[in-house]
Amino acid sequence: MWDCRELGLFLCALSILPLVCFSASFVPLDNYLIDCGSLANTSIDSRNFTSDGFYKNLLSTQQDVLANTSLKSVTSSGDSPLYQTARIFTSSSKYTFPIIKKGRHWIRLYFFPFAYQNHNLSAANFAVTTQNYILLSNFSVSKNPVMKEYSLNLTSDTLVITFNPSHNSIAFLNAIEVVSVPDELIADDASTLNPVASYSGLLTVALETVFRVNMGGPTVSSGNDTLHRTWVPDQKFLIQPNLASNFSNIGAVTYVNGGPTENTAPPSVYGTLTQMNSADDPRSNFNVTWQFDVEPQFQYLIRLHFCDIVSKSLNELYFNVYVNSWLAAKDLDLSTKNHNVLATPYYMDLIAAPSVSNKIRVSIGPSTLNNDYPNAILNGLEIMKMNNSISSLSGSTTVPLASASSGSGSGSKKVGIIVGVTLGAISVLVLVAVLFILCRKQRRLEREGHSKTWIPLSINYGTSHTMGSKYSNGTTASAASSFGYRIPFVAVQEATNNFDESWVIGIGGFGKVYKGMLNDGTKVAVKRGNPRSQQGLAEFRTEIEMLSQFRHRHLVSLIGYCDERNEMILIYEYMEKGTLKSHLYGSGLPSLSWKERLEICIGAARGLHYLHTGYAKAVIHRDVKSANILLDENLMAKVADFGLSKTGPEIDQTHVSTAVKGSFGYLDPEYFRRQQLTEKSDVYSFGVVLFEVLCARPVIDPSLPREKVNLAEWTMKWQKRGQLEQIIDPTLAGKIRADSLRKFGETAEKCLADFGVDRPSMGDVLWNLEYALQLQEAVVQGDPEENSTNMIGELSPQVNDFNHDVSVSAAQFESSSLDDLSGVSMSRVFSQLVKSEGR
Ligand SMILES: *[C@@H]1O[C@H](CO)[C@@H](O)[C@H](O)[C@H]1NC(C)=O
Ligand SMILES: *[C@@H]1O[C@H](CO)[C@@H](O)[C@H](O)[C@H]1NC(C)=O
Ligand SMILES: *[C@@H]1O[C@H](CO)[C@@H](O)[C@H](O)[C@H]1NC(C)=O
Ligand SMILES: *[C@@H]1O[C@H](CO)[C@@H](O)[C@H](O)[C@H]1NC(C)=O
Ligand SMILES: *[C@@H]1O[C@H](CO)[C@@H](O)[C@H](O)[C@H]1NC(C)=O
Ligand SMILES: *[C@@H]1O[C@H](CO)[C@@H](O)[C@H](O)[C@H]1NC(C)=O
Ligand SMILES: *[C@@H]1O[C@H](CO)[C@@H](O)[C@H](O)[C@H]1NC(C)=O
Ligand SMILES: *[C@@H]1O[C@H](CO)[C@@H](O)[C@H](O)[C@H]1NC(C)=O
Ligand SMILES: *[C@@H]1O[C@H](CO)[C@@H](O)[C@H](O)[C@H]1NC(C)=O
Ligand SMILES: *[C@@H]1O[C@H](CO)[C@@H](O)[C@H](O)[C@H]1NC(C)=O
């Protein structure tokens, strides 16, 4: 224990610490503040925005026309001095900023569209890029002021920001900031939520601030933030404001060494919070939830700020934090986070993708550990969009970055115009109001934008006729690039010979599937939904969302879609050989060999494994069946039909409750009983497929004797007796090596376990199937003509041969799986091979 002197010293240290932090205010080495189009300097919150005449050497465009206009009442909300003037770019133009200190910088762009002479800034449409990132593309500001804030780690000596007007349009800018950010503000590490894992690499990620919220407090304007950030109140994001109450004690906030500083967030943010309303009622048990509209298809860095200014003693408050209903922190005890001192700031960085489609939800709720005073708090929240794999922060269009280095400034006259709108004196109060309105309007604009573009796809008309060949080979395996294409209805008509009935290759719940050919010769499958079915519409969206996120060689690729004229048309790569089901029974197609069947099962397992694990959030297919496994001309399997897919269960929660959907005969009995969906439901269905592949009969066949009707029940009976070989597809009789069959049967059996927890993961299934194939191959390679009757029921003791063959086939295997990111670690396969040799 401490003696009094030590305690005294400690308290003394504590009392001076806040002072240290207050005094050490950050001085940015790079600090460009430019009031574009203005002839005078403008001072805001004690920052001097300099007339851009002063910085004209930074700009590639010549300053040909200087126009001063006194437009009265431009707009009441445009009263910020920064918004009174603008620079108009009529051709590609660039700012080149010399950078003194490499590292993170804010880039803040201010836009307010007003009309000036014959230039209508509301009609301006343009892109803004740096050397490395697309900040904005196809960008317009319709009415209200917009401020865009980015945080980029600049790694070269200059920053070039290019303004590129769209064809026949103009670009404009009211003000720009390029300002150094303290290095420690964004660390390299964060954690992801599903799976819970540590993430590193944030240092090189470009961020765009989409929300910055001060919980339980008023707007904190840029003048009250050491890094000139603006924090808005949280009220309007609360889903049920009546469940929340606010609390404030700014004086209590204690910054300690090694913890967050004022640069992380100011005391006015850490000193106010939103907590559970009626927190003193020991029975209260609810979450306080905020919801934010964000652009789908991006990942977001979510920074949660906490400071326990409500507790009276240490270890008094425990609570849970959820993001998109994933458990982000369980039984969080803030008092243990920083030197056991109350009221010290603490923050948490998480990476998440939007939930269902375009929402991020953050919830706090009580922990079961404190029943006396259930409470939960949140002080501040920042949501930052992360650049995607094409280095863009703007979802709508691709802009060549090369244009950033090919500035114009080619001596052409009349490229740059300075517009000045002289207004009277301004006050800080007005500015505060403007910033506040600006943030709200910006958000509203974003929301409006999104309601129209619920389909999270990049739309690129120019390439709609040539993209087929680009994607039809399915090798573009990038989850994040997610390009889908809207295809004009006429092109779909043309491709399908105007929906020729004789071109129909399938009919499903959703509608008819036609064979088709795009005019570049790409063969496609065209699925045309019944336009008026609401259910169909939901599935249509799900399928586009899923398939545009997931690209994998074992998932059927979406080439495009068409939603013109209320149509719901999906265009996929064409799968020459149709469904796996049709190759098993009922169609008269030649039967598949055991090796072919195993390879198909392995391919499908890979596709499902990728769905379950390949993205931040597991995706459950929900309708795994042999009719949804398609084969290309080389019999490579791809999983299709994502219409019923759901993003998966939460870490802690372990299941998704949902109405039972899926196909009879494949349904997970646990899901059926409890309506709780997990990845293991797919594993169950896949187990049924495995038996279907082995026995080549329908999963439900009412024409058979009672005990045989249900394939899963029937095969399990024989598997448990160890006599599976009695019921296999007769065309395989004698062609399956006993080891391989045993492994296969065990794998399928495990998949069909009654309880999800007892079933293997798709990854385990995958490597067991790989192993079953190895066991089969080991013999076939050794002696392809081996007398088939010897094969079943005979354990192969050829250890030496086996050993030899393993190395051969392993080399093949490794090379074939190199390009397959979802492949399961070879070492696991090997370890089992080695073990098997021993027994
Ligand atoms: C504007 O500010 C710059 C420095 O930031 C200064 O050099 C210049 O003289 C000022 N211009 C006016 C018109 O005050
Ligand atoms: C802004 O400019 C004024 C003079 O116009 C000067 O007194 C003041 O110190 C400047 N502020 C900063 C932060 O440079
Ligand atoms: C714009 O106003 C400045 C002074 O406010 C003046 O020096 C300049 O000549 C004016 N330019 C034009 C084109 O009228
Ligand atoms: C910026 O990125 C470089 C690597 O490109 C890294 O070394 C550096 O630490 C980063 N700086 C900051 C402040 O993130
Ligand atoms: C400016 O353009 C917008 C959008 O194109 C249009 O709605 C508005 O009427 C135009 N305003 C003027 C003054 O031309
Ligand atoms: C640009 O955005 C508008 C809506 O803001 C959209 O209608 C248009 O299709 C987009 N253009 C391109 C080329 O993406
Ligand atoms: C705090 O809560 C009260 C109602 O409980 C509300 O009227 C007030 O606006 C809130 N203050 C802030 C700053 O959110
Ligand atoms: C900063 O905050 C203090 C108190 O919270 C307030 O009095 C002051 O007006 C604020 N300043 C600005 C520029 O918002
Ligand atoms: C709070 O939300 C999480 C995630 O959505 C949920 O699991 C939990 O049951 C909720 N708690 C309460 C008390 O509603
Ligand atoms: C963001 O851009 C960097 C390079 O500029 C890249 O390495 C990184 O992969 C991108 N982020 C994502 C999520 O693709």
GROMACS .gro file of N, CA and C and ligand atoms in nm, residues 115 120 122-123, ligand 5:
model
   26
  115ALA      N    1  -2.506   3.176  -5.733
  115ALA     CA    2  -2.505   3.210  -5.874
  115ALA      C    3  -2.421   3.335  -5.894
  120ASN      N    4  -2.355   2.917  -6.281
  120ASN     CA    5  -2.448   2.863  -6.181
  120ASN      C    6  -2.375   2.754  -6.105
  122SER      N    7  -2.462   2.576  -5.860
  122SER     CA    8  -2.541   2.456  -5.827
  122SER      C    9  -2.531   2.353  -5.937
  123ALA      N   10  -2.504   2.397  -6.055
  123ALA     CA   11  -2.496   2.304  -6.166
  123ALA      C   12  -2.355   2.250  -6.184
  844LIG     C1   13  -2.871   2.640  -6.132
  844LIG     O1   14  -2.866   2.499  -6.160
  844LIG     C2   15  -2.958   2.424  -6.082
  844LIG     C3   16  -2.931   2.279  -6.109
  844LIG     O2   17  -2.887   2.258  -6.237
  844LIG     C4   18  -3.099   2.467  -6.119
  844LIG     O3   19  -3.190   2.393  -6.040
  844LIG     C5   20  -3.115   2.616  -6.089
  844LIG     O4   21  -3.241   2.659  -6.131
  844LIG     C6   22  -3.009   2.694  -6.162
  844LIG     N1   23  -3.016   2.833  -6.118
  844LIG     C7   24  -3.001   2.935  -6.202
  844LIG     C8   25  -3.006   3.070  -6.141
  844LIG     O5   26  -2.980   2.917  -6.320
   0.00000   0.00000   0.00000
